[in-house]
Tab-separated table of C-alpha atoms and ligand atoms in Angstrom:
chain	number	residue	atom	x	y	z
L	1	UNK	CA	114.434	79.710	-190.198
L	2	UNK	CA	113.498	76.714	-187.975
L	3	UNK	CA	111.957	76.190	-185.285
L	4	UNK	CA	112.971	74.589	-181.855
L	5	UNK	CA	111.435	73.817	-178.471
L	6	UNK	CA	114.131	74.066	-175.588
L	7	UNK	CA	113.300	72.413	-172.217
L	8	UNK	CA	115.490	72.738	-169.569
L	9	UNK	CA	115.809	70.362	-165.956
L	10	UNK	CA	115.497	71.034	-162.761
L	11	UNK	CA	119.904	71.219	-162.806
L	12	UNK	CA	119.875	73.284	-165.616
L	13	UNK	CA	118.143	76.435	-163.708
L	14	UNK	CA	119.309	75.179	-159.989
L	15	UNK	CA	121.323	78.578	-159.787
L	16	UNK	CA	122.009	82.159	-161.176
L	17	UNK	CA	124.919	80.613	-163.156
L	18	UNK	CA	123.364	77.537	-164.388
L	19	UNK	CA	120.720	80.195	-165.958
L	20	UNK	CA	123.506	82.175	-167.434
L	21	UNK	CA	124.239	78.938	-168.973
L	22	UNK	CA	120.520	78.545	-170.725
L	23	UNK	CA	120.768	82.021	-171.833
L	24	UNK	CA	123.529	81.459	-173.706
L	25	UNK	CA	122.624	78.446	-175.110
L	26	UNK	CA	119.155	79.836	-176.365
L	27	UNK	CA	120.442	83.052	-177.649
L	28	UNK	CA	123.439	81.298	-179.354
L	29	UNK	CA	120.226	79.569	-182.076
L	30	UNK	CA	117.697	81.705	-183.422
L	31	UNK	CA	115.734	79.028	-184.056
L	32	UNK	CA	115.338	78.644	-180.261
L	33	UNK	CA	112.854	80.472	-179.680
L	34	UNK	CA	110.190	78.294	-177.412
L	35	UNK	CA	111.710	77.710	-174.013
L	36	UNK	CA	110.202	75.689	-171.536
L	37	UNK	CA	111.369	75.606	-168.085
L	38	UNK	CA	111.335	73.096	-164.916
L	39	UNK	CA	111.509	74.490	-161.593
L	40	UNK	CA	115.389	75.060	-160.220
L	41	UNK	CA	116.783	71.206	-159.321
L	42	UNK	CA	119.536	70.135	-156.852
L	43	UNK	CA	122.572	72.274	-156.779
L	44	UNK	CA	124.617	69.315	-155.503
L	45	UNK	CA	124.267	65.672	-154.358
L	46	UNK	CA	122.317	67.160	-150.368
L	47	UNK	CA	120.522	69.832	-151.633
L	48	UNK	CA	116.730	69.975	-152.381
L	49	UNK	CA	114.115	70.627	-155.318
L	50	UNK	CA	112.395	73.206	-155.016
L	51	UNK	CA	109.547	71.865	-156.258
L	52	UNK	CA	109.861	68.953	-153.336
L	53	UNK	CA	110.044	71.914	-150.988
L	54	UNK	CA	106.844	73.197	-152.476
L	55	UNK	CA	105.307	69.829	-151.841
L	56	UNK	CA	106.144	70.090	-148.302
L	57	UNK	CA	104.684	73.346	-147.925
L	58	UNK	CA	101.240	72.668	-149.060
L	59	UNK	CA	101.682	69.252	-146.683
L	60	UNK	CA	101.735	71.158	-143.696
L	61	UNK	CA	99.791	73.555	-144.688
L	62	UNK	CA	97.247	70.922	-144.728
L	63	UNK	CA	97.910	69.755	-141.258
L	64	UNK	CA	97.956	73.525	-140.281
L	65	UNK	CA	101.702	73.361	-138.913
L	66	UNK	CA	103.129	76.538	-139.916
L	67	UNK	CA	104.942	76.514	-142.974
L	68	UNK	CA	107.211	79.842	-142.901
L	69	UNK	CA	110.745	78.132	-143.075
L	70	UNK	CA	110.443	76.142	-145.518
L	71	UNK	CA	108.748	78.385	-147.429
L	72	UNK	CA	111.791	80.482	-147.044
L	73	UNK	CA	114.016	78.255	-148.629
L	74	UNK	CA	112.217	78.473	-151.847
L	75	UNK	CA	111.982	82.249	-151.948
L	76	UNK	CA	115.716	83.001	-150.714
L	77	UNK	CA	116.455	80.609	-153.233
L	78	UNK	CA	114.557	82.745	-156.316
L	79	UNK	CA	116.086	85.672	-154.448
L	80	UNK	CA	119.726	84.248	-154.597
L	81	UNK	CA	119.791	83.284	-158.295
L	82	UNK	CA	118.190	87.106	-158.708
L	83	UNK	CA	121.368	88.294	-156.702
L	84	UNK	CA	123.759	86.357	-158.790
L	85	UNK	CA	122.037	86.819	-162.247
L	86	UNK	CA	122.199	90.538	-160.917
L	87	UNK	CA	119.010	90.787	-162.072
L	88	UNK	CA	116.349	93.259	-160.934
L	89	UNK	CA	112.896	91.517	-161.237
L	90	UNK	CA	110.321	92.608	-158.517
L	91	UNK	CA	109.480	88.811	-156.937
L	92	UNK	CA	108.616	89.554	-153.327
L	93	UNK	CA	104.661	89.917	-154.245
L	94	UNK	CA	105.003	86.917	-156.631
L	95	UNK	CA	106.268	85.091	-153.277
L	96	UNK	CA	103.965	86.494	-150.682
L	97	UNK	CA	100.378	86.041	-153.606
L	98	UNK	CA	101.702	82.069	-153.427
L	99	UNK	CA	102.035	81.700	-150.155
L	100	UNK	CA	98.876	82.974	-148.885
L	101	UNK	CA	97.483	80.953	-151.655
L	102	UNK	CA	99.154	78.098	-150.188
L	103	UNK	CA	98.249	79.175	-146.697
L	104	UNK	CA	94.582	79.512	-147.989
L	105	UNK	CA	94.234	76.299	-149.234
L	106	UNK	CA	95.411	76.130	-152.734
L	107	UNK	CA	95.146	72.630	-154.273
L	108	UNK	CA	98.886	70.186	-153.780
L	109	UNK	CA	99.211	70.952	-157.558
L	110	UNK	CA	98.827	74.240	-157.701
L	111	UNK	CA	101.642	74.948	-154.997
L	112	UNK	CA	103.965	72.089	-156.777
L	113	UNK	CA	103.136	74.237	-160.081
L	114	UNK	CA	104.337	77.756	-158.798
L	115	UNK	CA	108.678	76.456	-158.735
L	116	UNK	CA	108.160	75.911	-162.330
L	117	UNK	CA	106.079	79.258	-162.384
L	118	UNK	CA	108.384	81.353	-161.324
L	119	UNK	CA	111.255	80.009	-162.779
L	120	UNK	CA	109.416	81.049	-166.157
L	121	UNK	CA	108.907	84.697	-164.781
L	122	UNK	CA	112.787	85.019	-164.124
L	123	UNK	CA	113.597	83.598	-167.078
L	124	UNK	CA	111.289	84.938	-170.008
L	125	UNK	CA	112.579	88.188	-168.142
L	126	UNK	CA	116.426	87.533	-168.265
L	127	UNK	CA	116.005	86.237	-172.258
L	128	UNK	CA	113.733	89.036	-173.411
L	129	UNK	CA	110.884	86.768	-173.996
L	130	UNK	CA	107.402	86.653	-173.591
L	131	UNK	CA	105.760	84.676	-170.219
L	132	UNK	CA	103.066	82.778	-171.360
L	133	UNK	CA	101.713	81.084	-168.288
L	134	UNK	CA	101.048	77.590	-168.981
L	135	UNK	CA	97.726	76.974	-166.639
L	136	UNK	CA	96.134	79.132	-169.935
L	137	UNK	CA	97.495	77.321	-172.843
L	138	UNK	CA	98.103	73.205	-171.789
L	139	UNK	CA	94.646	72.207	-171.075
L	140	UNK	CA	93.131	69.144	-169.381
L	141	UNK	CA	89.549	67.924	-169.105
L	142	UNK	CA	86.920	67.587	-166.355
L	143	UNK	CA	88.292	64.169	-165.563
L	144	UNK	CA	92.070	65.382	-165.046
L	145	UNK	CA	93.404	64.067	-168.582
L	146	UNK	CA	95.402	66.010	-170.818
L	147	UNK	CA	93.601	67.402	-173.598
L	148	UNK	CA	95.507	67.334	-176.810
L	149	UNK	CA	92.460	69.286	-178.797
L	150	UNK	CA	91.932	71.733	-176.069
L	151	UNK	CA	95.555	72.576	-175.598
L	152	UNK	CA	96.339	72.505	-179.488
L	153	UNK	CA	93.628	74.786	-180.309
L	154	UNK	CA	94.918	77.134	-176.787
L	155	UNK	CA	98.712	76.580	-178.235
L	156	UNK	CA	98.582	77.140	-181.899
L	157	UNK	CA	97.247	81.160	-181.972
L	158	UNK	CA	98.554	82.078	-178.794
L	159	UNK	CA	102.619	80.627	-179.702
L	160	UNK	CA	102.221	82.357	-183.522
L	161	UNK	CA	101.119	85.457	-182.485
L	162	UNK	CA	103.479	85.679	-179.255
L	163	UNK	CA	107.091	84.009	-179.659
L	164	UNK	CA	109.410	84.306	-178.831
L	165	UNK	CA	108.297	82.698	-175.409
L	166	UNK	CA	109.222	81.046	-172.399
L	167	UNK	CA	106.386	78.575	-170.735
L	168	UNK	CA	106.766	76.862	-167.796
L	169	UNK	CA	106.790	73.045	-167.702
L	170	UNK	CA	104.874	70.459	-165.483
L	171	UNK	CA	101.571	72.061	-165.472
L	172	UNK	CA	98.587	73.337	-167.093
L	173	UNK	CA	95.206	74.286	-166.381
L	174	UNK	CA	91.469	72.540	-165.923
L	175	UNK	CA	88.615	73.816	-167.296
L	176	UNK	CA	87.592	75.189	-164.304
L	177	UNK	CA	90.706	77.589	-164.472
L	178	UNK	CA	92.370	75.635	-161.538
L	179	UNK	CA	95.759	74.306	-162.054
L	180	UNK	CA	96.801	70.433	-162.618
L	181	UNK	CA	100.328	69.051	-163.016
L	182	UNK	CA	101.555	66.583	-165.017
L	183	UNK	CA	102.969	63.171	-162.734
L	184	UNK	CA	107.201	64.126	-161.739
L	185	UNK	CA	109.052	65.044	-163.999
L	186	UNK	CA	106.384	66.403	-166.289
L	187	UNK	CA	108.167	69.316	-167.922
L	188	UNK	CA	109.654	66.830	-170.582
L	189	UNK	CA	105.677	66.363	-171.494
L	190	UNK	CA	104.902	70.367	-171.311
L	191	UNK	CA	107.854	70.142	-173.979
L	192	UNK	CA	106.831	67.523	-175.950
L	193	UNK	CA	103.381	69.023	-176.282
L	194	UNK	CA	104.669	72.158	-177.720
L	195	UNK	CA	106.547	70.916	-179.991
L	196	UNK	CA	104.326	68.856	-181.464
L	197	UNK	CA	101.417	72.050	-181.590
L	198	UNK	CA	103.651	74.325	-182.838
L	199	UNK	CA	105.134	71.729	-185.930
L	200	UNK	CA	108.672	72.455	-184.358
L	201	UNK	CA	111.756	70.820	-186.119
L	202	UNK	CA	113.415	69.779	-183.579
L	203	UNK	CA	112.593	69.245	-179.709
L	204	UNK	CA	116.047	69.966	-177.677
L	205	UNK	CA	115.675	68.373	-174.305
L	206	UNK	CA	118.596	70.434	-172.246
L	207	UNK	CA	120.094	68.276	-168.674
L	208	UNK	CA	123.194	67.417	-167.127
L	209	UNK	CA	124.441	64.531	-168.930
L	210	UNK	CA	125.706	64.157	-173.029
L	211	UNK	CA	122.560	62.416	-174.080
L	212	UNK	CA	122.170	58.505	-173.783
L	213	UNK	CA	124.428	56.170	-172.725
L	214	UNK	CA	125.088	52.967	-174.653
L	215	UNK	CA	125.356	50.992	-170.906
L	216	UNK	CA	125.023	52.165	-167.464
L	217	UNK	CA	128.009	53.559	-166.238
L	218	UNK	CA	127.634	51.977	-162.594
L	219	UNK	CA	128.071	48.660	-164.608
L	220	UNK	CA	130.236	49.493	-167.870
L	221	UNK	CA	133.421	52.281	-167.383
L	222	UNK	CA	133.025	55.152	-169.669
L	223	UNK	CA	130.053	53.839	-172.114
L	224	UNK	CA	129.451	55.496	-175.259
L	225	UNK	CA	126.850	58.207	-175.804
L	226	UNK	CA	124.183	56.651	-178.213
L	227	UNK	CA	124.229	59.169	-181.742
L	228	UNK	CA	120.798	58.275	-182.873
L	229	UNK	CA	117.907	56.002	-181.571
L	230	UNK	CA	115.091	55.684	-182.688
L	231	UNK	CA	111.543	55.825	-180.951
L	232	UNK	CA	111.105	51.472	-180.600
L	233	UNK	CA	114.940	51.203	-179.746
L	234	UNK	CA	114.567	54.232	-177.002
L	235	UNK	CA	110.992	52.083	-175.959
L	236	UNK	CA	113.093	48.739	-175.136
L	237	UNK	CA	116.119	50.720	-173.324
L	238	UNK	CA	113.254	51.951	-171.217
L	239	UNK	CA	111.335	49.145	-170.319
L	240	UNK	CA	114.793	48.044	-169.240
L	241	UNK	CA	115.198	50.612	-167.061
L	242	UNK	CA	117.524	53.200	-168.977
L	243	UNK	CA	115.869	56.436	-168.869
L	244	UNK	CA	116.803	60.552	-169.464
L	245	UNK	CA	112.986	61.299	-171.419
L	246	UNK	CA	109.847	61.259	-169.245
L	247	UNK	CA	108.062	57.789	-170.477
L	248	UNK	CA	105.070	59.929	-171.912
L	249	UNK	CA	107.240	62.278	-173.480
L	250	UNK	CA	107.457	60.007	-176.303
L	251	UNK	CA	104.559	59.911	-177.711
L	252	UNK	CA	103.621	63.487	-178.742
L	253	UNK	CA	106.749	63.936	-180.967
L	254	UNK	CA	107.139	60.217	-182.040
L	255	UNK	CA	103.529	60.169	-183.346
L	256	UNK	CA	104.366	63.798	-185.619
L	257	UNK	CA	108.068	62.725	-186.681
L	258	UNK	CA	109.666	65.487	-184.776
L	259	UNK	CA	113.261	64.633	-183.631
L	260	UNK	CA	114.150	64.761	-179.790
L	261	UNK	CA	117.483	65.970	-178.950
L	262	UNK	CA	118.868	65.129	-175.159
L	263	UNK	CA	121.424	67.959	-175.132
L	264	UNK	CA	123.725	68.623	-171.964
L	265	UNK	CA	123.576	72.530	-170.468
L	266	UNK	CA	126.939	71.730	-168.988
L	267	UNK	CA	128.553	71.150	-172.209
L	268	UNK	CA	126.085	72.578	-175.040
L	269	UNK	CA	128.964	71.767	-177.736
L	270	UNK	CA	128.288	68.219	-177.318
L	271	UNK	CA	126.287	67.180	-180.214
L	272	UNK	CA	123.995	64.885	-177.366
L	273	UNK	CA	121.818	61.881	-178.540
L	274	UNK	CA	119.126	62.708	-181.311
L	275	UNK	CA	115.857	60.399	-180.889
L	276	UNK	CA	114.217	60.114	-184.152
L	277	UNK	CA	111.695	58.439	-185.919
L	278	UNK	CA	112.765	54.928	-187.643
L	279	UNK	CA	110.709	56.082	-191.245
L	280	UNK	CA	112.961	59.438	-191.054
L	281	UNK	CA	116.079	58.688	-191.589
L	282	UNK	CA	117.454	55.739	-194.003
L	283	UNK	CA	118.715	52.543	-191.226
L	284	UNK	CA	122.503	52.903	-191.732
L	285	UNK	CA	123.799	50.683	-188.821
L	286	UNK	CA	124.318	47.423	-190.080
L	287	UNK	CA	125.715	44.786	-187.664
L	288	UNK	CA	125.702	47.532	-184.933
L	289	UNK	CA	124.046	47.885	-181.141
L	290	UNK	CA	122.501	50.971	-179.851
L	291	UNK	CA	122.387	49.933	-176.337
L	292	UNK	CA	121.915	47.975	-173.814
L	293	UNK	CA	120.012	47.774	-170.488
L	294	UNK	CA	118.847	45.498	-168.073
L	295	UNK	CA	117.022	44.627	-164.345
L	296	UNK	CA	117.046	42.364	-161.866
L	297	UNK	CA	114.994	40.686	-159.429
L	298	UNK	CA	112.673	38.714	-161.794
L	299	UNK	CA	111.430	35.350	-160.968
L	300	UNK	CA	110.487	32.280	-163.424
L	301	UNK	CA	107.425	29.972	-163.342
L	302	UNK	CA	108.423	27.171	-164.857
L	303	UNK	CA	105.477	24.873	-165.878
L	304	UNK	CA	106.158	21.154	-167.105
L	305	UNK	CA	103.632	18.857	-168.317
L	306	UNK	CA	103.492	15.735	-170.912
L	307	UNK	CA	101.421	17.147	-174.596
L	308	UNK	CA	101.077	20.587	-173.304
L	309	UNK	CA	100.806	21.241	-176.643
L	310	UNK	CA	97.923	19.754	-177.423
L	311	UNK	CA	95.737	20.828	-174.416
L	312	UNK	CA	93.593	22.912	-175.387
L	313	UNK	CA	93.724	26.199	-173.191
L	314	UNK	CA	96.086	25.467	-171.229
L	315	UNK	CA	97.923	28.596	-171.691
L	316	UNK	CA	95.051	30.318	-171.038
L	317	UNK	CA	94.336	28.833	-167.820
L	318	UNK	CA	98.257	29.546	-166.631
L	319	UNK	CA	97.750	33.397	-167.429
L	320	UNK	CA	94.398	33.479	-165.994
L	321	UNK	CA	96.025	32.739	-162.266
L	322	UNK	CA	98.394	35.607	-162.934
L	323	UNK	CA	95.691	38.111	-164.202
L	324	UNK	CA	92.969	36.907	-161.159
L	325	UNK	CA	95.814	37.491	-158.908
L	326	UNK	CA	96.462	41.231	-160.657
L	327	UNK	CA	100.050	40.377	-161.501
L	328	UNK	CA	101.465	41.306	-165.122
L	329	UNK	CA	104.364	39.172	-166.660
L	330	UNK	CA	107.200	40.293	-169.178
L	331	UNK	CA	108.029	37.559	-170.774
L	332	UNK	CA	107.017	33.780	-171.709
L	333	UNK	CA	109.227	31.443	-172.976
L	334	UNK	CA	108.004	28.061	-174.217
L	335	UNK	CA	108.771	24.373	-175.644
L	336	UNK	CA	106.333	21.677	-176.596
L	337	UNK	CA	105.901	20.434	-172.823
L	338	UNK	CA	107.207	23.638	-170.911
L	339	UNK	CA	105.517	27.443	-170.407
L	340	UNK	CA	107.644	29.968	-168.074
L	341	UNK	CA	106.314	33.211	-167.448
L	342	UNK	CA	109.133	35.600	-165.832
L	343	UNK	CA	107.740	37.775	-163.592
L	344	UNK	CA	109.031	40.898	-161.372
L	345	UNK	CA	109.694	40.110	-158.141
L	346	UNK	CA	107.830	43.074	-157.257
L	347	UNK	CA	104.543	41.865	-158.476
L	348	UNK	CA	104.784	38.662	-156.550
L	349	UNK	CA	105.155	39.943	-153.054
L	350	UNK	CA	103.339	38.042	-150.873
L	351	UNK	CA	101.363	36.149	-153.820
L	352	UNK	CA	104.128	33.605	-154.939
L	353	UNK	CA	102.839	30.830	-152.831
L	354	UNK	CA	99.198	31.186	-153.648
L	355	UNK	CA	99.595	31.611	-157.243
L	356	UNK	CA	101.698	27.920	-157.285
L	357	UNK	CA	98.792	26.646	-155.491
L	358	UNK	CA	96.401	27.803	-158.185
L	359	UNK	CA	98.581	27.194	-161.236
L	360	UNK	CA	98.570	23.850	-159.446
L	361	UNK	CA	94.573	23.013	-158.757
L	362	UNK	CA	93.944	24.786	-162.314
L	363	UNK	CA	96.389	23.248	-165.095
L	364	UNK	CA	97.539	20.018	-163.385
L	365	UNK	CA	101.477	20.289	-163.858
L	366	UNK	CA	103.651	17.472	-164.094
L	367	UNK	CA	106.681	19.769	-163.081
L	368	UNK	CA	106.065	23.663	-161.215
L	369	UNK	CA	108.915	25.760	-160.443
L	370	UNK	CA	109.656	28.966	-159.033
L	371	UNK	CA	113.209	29.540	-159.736
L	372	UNK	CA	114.129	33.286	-157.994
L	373	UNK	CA	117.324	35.541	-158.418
L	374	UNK	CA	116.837	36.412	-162.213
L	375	UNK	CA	118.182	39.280	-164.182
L	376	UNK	CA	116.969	40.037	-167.648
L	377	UNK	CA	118.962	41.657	-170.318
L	378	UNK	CA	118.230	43.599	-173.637
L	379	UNK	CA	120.388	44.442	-176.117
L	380	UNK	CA	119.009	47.146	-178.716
L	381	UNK	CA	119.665	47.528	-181.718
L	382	UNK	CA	117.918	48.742	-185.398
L	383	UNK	CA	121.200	47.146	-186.783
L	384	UNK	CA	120.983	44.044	-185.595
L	385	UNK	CA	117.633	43.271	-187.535
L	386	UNK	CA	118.215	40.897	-190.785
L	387	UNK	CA	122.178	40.352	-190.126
L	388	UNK	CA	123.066	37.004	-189.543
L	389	UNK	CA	125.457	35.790	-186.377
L	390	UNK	CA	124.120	38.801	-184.289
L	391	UNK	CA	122.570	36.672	-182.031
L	392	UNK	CA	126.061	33.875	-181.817
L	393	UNK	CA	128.226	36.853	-181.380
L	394	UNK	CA	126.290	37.887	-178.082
L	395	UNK	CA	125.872	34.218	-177.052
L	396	UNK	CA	129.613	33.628	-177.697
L	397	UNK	CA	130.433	37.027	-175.707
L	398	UNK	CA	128.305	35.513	-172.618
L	399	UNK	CA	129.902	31.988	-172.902
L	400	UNK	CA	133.378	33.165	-173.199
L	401	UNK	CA	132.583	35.412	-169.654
L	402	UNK	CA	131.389	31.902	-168.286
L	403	UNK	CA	127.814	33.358	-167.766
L	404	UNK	CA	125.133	30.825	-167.984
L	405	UNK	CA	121.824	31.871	-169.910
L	406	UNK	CA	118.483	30.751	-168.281
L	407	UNK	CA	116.234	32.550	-170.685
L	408	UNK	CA	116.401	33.982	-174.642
L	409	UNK	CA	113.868	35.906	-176.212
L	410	UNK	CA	113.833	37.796	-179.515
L	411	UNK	CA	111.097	40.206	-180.612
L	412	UNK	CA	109.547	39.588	-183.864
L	413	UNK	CA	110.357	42.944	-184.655
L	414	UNK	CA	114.320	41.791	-184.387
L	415	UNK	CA	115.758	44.982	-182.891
L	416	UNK	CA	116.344	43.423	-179.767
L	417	UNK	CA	117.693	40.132	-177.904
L	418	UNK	CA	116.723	39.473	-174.286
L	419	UNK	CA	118.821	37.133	-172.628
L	420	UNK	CA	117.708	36.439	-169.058
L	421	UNK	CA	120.663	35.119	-166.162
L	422	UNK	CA	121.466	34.624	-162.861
L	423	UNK	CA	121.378	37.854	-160.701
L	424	UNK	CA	125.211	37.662	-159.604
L	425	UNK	CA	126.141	37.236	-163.650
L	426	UNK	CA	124.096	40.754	-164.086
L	427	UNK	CA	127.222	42.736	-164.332
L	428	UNK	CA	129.766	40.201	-166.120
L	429	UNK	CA	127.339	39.619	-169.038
L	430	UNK	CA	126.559	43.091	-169.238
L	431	UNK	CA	130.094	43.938	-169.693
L	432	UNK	CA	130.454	41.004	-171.907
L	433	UNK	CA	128.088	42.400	-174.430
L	434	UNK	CA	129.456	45.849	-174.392
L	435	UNK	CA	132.912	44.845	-175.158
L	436	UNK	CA	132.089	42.123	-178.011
L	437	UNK	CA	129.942	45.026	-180.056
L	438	UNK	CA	131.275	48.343	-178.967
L	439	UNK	CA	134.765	48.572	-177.546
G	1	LIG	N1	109.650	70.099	-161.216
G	1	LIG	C1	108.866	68.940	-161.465
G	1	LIG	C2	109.439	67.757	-160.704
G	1	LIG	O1	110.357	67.906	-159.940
G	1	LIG	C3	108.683	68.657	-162.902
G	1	LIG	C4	109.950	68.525	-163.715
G	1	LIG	O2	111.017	68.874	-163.249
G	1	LIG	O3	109.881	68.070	-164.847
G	1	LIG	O4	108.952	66.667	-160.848
């Protein structure tokens, strides 16, 4: 028998029938037998979290404005799914213990904490499992950082002697027995963690979509749900801005090998997208792309000046403007006379014109530009690495679409190609790509 850790989102448990769902998907696998809850999501497009509701009761609890109505959105809500799981599970003390907590004080993360809490209760109840409550088991240190000796050595005796079990996401406890969360949308971390003390074969990430798409669907019509990616692909698609997995998700399962699998609650036949580690599996994609993403709103500095090359430092003296000023860049194109950095418009707000100044007084340009409007594009791909014409068939896509390219950049690593072009080509190249290596 295997095993697998099952984490479901916030839309997964937003109602009684939603959990119906997860029930049947987790007793449907014997193997799934470590469940790990968020707290119940939005039920449509205007309703709210519960654990933002949460957040807004220990907010004015703070400021001492009473707090009774919308703390009785979150408890008719645990009471509704109750009524329409037609469940009998004896919450009310549950409800009233938090809220004089909350009324008494309790720390912002301990209230955020208690959706995900309860959630657990209901469902370790409605599966038959045991509750395990995660403030004893996922530890963090004195300073607030997750402990990954602490919580292994917490996780490893508890989980054998105990599962089947359900723990709740998002949170875990310092050593002072008080609760800390993870950052939003921590669950997928609780997850992750679990997995990776337990040894589990596979970590199934349950939400409300069939796993990753190839392109963003406000940009590309019906895009393709990625099959497998692995850990550097999923890493560039990212950075790019394509995201299902909470960033630090990654790293607990990628560094043990274990296999994440973004599975949709809505339609649990759907095989979903299976993340895996690039030495696990033999590289079978040949000529292919796994995906592509991109952002906009970048900016280049564009440096000119005669025998760059052979100034010594003079690199150095470029980035040293940008890191005195606290601004990061993503990329940095070069020929023998020219150095562009492309930077986020975000990180230049209000800087731009002082940073010329100083790139100006401290590397002498011939030529400084700031050319605005920029999008930057990455197309991802294991396949891609050591086959030749790759690269000409997505430059030949872009010319053919009469998009001009300002920028190219290849990793060393060759699993990607970042193209950078005008902001109002963003969506034309995009689709470009798409249909000259998928469709
Ligand atoms: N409920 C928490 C949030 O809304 C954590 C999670 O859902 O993963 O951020």
């Amino acid at each position: 028998m295997g095993t697998k850790v099952c984490k479901f989102g916030g839309t997964s448990l937003a109602d009684g029938k939603q959990l119906r769902k997860v029930q049947a998907i987790v007793q449907n696998d014997g193997d799934r037998r470590y469940v790990v809850p968020s707290a119940p999501g939005k039920r449509g497009p205007d309703d709210r979290k519960i654990t933002d509701l949460l957040y807004l009761c220990h907010d004015h609890a703070k400021q001492n404005i009473p707090f009774d109505q919308v703390f009785n959105l979150v408890a008719d809500r645990y009471r509704q799914i109750l009524v329409e799981l037609d469940m009998w599970f004896d919450i009310a003390p549950h409800l009233e213990k938090i809220k004089d907590e909350i009324a008494d004080g309790a720390s912002r993360d301990y209230a955020a904490s208690r959706g995900e809490y309860l959630c657990g209760l209901i469902l370790a109840e409605l599966l038959g499992y045991t509750f395990i409550d995660a403030a004893d088991v996922i530890r963090f240190d004195t300073r607030g950082q997750f402990d990954t000796t602490a919580t292994g050595q917490a996780l490893g005796p508890t989980l054998l002697k105990t599962e089947p079990v359900v723990i709740p996401g998002f949170y875990g406890g310092l050593p002072d027995g008080s609760v800390k969360t993870f950052p939003r949308g921590g669950s997928d971390i609780t997850g992750a963690v679990i997995a990776r003390a337990i040894g589990a074969d596979v970590y199934e990430n349950w939400t409300d979509v069939n796993g990753l798409l190839m392109a963003d669907p406000c940009v590309v019509d019906n895009p393709k749900t990625i099959e497998t990616i692995t850990y550097r692909e999923l890493r560039e698609l990212a950075y790019m801005g394509a995201t299902v997995l909470h960033d630090e998700a990654v790293f607990p399962v990628r560094d043990t090998g274990i296999p994440v699998n973004i599975r949709n609650t809505n339609q649990p036949n759907h095989p979903g997208t299976m993340i895996i580690s690039s030495r696990t599996k033999p590289i079978t994609h040949g000529g292919t792309i796994t995906g592509i993403a991109g952002r906009k709103d970048f900016t280049v500095i564009a440096v000119e000046k005669a025998l760059m090359n052979k100034e010594l430092g003079f690199g150095r003296r470029l980035l040293n403007v940008l890191e005195v000023h606290g601004v990061s860049f993503e990329h940095m194109p070069s020929g023998i006379d020219t150095m562009s950095v492309v930077v986020a418009d975000a990180q230049l707000k209000g800087k731009l014109d002082t940073i010329l100044e100083d790139i100006r007084h401290e590397c002498h340009p011939d030529v400084l530009e700031a050319n605005p409007h920029m999008a930057v594009i990455a197309t991802v791909g294991r396949g891609m690495a050591h086959i030749p014409g790759m690269a000409a068939k997505l430059f030949t896509a872009l010319a053919d679409a009469g998009v001009n390219i300002r920028m190219i950049d290849q990793g060393s690593s060759e699993i990607n190609i970042i193209v950078g072009v005008e902001t109002a080509d963003f969506e034309a190249a995009v689709r470009a790509i798409y249909r000259a290596f998928v469709e």
